[in-house]
Coordinates of C-alpha atoms and ligand atoms in Angstrom, one line a residue:
X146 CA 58.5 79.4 -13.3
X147 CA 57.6 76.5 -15.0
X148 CA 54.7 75.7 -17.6
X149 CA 53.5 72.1 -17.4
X150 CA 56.8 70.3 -16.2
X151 CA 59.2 73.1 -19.1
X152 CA 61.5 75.7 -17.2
X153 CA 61.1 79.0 -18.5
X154 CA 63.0 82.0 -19.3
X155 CA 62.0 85.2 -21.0
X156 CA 64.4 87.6 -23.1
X157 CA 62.3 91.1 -23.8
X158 CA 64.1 93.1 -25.9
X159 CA 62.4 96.7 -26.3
X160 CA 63.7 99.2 -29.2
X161 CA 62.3 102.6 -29.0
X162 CA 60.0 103.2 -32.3
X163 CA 61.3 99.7 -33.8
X164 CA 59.2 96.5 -33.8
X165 CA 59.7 94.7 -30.0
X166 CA 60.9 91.7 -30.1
X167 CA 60.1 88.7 -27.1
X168 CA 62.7 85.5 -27.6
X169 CA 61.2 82.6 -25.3
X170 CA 63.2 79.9 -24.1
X171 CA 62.0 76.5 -22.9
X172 CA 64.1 73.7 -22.1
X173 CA 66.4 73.7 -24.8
X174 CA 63.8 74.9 -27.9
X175 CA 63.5 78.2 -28.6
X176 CA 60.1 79.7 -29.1
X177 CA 60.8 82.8 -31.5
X178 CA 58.3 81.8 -34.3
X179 CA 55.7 83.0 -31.0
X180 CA 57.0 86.7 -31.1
X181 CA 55.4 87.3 -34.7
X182 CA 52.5 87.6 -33.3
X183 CA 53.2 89.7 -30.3
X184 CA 53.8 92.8 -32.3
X185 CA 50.6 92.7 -33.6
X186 CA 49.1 94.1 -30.2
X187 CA 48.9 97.4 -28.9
X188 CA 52.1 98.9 -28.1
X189 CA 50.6 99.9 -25.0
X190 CA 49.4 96.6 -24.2
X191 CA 52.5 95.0 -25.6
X192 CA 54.5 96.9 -23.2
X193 CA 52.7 96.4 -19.8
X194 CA 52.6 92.7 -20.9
X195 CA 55.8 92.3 -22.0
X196 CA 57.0 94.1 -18.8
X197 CA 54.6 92.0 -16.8
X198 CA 56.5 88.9 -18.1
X199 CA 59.9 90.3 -17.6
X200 CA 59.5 91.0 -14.4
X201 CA 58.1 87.9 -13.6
X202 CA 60.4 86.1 -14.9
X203 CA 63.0 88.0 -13.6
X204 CA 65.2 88.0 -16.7
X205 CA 65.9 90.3 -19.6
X206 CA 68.1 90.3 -22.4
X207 CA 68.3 90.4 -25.9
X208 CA 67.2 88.5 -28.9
X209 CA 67.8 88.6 -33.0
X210 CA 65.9 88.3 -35.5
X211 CA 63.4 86.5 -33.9
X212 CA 60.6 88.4 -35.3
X213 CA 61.2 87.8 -39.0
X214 CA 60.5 83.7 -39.1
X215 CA 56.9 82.6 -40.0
X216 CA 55.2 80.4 -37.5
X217 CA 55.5 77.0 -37.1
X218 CA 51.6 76.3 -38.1
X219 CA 50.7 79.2 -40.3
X220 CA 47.2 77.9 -40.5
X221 CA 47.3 78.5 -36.5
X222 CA 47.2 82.2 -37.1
X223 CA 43.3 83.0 -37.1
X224 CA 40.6 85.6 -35.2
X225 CA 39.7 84.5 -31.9
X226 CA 35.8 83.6 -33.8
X227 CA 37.9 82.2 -36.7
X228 CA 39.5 80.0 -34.0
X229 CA 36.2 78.8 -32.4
X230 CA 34.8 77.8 -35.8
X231 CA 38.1 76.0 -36.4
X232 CA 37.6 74.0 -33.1
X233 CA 33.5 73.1 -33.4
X234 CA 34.2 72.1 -37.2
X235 CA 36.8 69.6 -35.6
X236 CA 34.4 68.8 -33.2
X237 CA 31.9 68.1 -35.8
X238 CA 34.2 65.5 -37.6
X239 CA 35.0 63.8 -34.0
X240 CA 31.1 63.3 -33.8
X241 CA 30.7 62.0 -37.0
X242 CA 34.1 59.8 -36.9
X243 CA 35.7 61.6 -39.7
X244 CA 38.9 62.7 -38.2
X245 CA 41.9 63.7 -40.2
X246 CA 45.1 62.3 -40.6
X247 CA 47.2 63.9 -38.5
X248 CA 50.9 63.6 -39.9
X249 CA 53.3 63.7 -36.8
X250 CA 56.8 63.3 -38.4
X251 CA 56.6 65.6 -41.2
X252 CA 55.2 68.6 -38.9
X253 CA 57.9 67.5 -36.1
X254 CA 61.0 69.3 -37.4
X255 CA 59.0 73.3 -37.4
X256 CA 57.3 72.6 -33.7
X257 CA 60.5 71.4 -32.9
X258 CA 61.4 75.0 -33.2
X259 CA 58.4 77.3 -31.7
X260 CA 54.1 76.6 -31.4
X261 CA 51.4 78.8 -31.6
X262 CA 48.5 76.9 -30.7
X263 CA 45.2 78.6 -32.1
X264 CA 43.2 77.9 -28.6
X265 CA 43.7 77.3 -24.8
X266 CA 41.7 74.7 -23.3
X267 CA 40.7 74.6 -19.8
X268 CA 39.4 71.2 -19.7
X269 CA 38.9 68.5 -16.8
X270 CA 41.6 66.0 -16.5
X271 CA 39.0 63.1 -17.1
X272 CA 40.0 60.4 -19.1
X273 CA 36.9 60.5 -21.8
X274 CA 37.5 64.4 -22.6
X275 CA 40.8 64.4 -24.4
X276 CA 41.0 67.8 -26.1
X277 CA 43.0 67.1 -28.8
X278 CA 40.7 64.1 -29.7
X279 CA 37.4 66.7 -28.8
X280 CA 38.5 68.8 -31.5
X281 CA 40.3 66.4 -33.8
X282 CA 43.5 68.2 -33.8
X283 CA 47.7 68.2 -34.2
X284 CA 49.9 68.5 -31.9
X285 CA 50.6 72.1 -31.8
X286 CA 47.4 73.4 -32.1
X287 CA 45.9 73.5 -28.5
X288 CA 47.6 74.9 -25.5
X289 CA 45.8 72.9 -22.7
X290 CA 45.3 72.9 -18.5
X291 CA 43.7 69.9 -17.3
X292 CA 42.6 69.5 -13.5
X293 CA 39.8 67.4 -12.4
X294 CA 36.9 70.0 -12.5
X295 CA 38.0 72.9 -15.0
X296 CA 38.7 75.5 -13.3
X297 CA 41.1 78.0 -13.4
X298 CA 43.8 78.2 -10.2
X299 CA 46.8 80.5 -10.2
X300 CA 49.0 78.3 -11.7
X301 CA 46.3 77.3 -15.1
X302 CA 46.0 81.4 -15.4
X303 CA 49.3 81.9 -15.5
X304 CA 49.8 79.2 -17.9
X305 CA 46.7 80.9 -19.9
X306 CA 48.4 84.4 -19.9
X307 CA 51.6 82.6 -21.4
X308 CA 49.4 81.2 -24.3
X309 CA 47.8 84.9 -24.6
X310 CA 50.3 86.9 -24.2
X311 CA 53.5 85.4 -25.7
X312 CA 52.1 82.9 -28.1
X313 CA 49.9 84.8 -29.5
X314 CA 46.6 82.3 -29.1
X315 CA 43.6 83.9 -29.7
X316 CA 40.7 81.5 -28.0
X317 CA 40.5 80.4 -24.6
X318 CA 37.6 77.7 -24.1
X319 CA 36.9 76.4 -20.9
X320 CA 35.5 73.1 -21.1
X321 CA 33.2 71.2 -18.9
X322 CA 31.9 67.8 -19.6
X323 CA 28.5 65.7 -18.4
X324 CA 29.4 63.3 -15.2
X325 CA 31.6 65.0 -14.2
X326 CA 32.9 63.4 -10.7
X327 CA 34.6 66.8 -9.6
X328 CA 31.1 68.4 -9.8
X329 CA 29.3 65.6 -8.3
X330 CA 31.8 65.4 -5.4
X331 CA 31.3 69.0 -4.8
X332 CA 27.6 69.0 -5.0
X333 CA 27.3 66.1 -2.5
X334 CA 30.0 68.3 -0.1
X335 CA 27.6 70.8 -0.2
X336 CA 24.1 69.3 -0.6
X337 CA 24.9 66.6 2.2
X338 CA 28.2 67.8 3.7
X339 CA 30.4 64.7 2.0
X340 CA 34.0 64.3 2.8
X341 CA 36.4 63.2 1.1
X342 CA 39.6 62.3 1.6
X343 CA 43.3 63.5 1.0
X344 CA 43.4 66.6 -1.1
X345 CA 40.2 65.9 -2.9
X346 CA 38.3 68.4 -0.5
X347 CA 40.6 71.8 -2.7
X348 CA 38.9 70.9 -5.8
X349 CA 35.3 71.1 -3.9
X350 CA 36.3 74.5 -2.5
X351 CA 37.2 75.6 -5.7
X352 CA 34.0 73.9 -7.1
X353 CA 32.0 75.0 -4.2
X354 CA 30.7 78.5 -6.0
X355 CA 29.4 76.7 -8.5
X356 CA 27.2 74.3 -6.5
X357 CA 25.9 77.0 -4.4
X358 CA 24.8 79.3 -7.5
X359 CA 22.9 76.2 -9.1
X360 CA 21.2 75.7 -5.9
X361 CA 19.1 78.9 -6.4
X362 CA 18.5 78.0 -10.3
X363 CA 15.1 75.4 -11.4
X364 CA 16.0 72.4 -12.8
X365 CA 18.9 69.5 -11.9
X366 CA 21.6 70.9 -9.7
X367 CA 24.0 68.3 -11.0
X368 CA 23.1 69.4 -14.1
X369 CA 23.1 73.0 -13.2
X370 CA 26.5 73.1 -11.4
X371 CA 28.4 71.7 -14.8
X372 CA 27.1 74.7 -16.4
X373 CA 27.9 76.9 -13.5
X374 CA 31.0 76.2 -13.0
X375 CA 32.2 76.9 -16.8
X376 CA 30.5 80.1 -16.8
X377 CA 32.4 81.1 -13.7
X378 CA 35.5 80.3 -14.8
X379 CA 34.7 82.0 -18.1
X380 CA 34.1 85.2 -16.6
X381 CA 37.1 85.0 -14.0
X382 CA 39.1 84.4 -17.0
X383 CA 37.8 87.0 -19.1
X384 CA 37.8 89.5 -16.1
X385 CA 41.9 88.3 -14.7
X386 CA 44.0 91.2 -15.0
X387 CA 46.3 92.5 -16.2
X388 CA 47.0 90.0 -19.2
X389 CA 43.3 88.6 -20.3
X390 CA 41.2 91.0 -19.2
X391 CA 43.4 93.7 -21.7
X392 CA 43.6 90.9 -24.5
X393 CA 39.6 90.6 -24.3
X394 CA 39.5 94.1 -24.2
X395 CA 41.9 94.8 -27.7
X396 CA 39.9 92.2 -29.3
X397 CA 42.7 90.1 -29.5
X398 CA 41.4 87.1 -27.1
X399 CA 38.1 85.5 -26.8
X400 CA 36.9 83.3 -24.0
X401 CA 34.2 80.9 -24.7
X402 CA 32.8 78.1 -22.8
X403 CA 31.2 74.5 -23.6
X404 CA 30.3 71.4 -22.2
X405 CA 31.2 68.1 -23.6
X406 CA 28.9 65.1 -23.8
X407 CA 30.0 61.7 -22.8
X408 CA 27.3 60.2 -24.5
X409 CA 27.5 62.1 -28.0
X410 CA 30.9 63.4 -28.0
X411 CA 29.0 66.9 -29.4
X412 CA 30.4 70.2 -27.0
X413 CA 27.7 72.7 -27.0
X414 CA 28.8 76.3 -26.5
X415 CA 27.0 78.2 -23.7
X416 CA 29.3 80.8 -23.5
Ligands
LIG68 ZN1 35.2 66.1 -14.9

């Protein structure tokens, strides 16, 4: 199991009555600052995910002390609305080209040691829509899947359920953007019966839903299929079991969806 190109290991260690503790390895850093926030969900939930992730990950064992650190960003740990306000405020300064001054070095040394990112992005991999620049924030802040067309595959949920469930990040936004060539591709497969070559035609078929939903809806279907296919992928990651869909459900997760514009840099919310 890998997330991004990190090797992953998981030690669940589970004390009747005493606070449970998940130690998570990846390459060589350990993530233990992410377990603080792990205790704070249902046990019941807590259990099922942390015995999802075991057995996924095929490896138990023991940790210590990992639960009594504070987490690398402190500021990090917010609501899931809390969170959204954090990220359209950031987008506001991007608009209005008053970033901040982001201090690398001096933050290196504690993310060296764990994250907890206060949102997951599920964002296009287009080169004008780089989240941490959308939202004008650190490294450490956003967990973020990027494929050409935003939408969510096996391998960006399960990334997702790693940011939910043992990171403890409360937002989830999927992000579509205006232009977007994956749409268009897939709007011209379907409108005209395009083809395209290599591997291009698995992001129409993943696309594809969202073309043939905005063909029943007034307006432009370009247009309309943007839109589409973030609400889609909203709701099948709101709705993915068992992780999400229990996080949503306990409050603890919010997935919200947005499309940024090339042309103003402003993401509006429609979701
Ligand atoms: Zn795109």
């Amino acid at each position: 199991m890998t997330i991004g190109n990190l090797p992953l290991a998981i030690l669940v260690d589970r004390l009747k009555d005493q606070p449970i503790i998940v130690l998570v390895s990846m390459c060589t850093h350990f993530s233990d600052h992410a377990t603080n926030h792990f205790v704070d969900l249902p046990r019941r939930n807590f259990l099922k995910l942390a015995g999802t992730a075991a057995l996924s990950f095929g490896f138990f064992g023991r940790s210590q002390a990992a639960d009594t650190n504070p987490p690398p960003k402190p500021q990090n740990v917010l609501s899931p609305d809390a969170a959204l306000r954090r990220l359209m405020e950031g987008n506001d300064r991007y608009v209005e080209g008053k970033m901040k001054h982001h201090d690398f070095i001096s933050e290196r040394p504690e993310l060296a040691l764990g994250q907890n990112p206060f949102a997951g992005i599920l964002g296009c991999a287009d080169s004008r829509v780089g989240p941490e620049y959308t939202f004008d924030t650190g490294r450490g802040d956003l967990f973020v899947c990027r494929v050409a067309g935003n939408f969510a595959d096996v391998n960006s949920l399960a990334s997702l359920e790693f940011a939910t469930a043992v990171l403890g990040t409360p937002l989830i936004l999927v992000l579509g953007h205006t232009k977007c060539g994956a749409v268009d591709a897939a709007v011209k497969a379907v409108k005209n019966g395009k083809k395209f070559p290599g591997h291009i035609p698995s992001l129409v078929q993943a696309i594809r839903p969202a073309v043939k939903t905005a063909q029943h809806q007034p307006g432009d279907l370009f247009d309309n299929a943007i839109k589409q296919n973030v609400l889609l992928n909203v709701e099948k990651l709101k709705t993915a079991g068992p992780i999400l869909s229990e996080a949503v459900q306990g409050g603890k997760l919010k997935v919200a969806g947005g499309i940024y514009s090339l042309d103003t840099g402003r993401v509006i919310l429609i979701a």
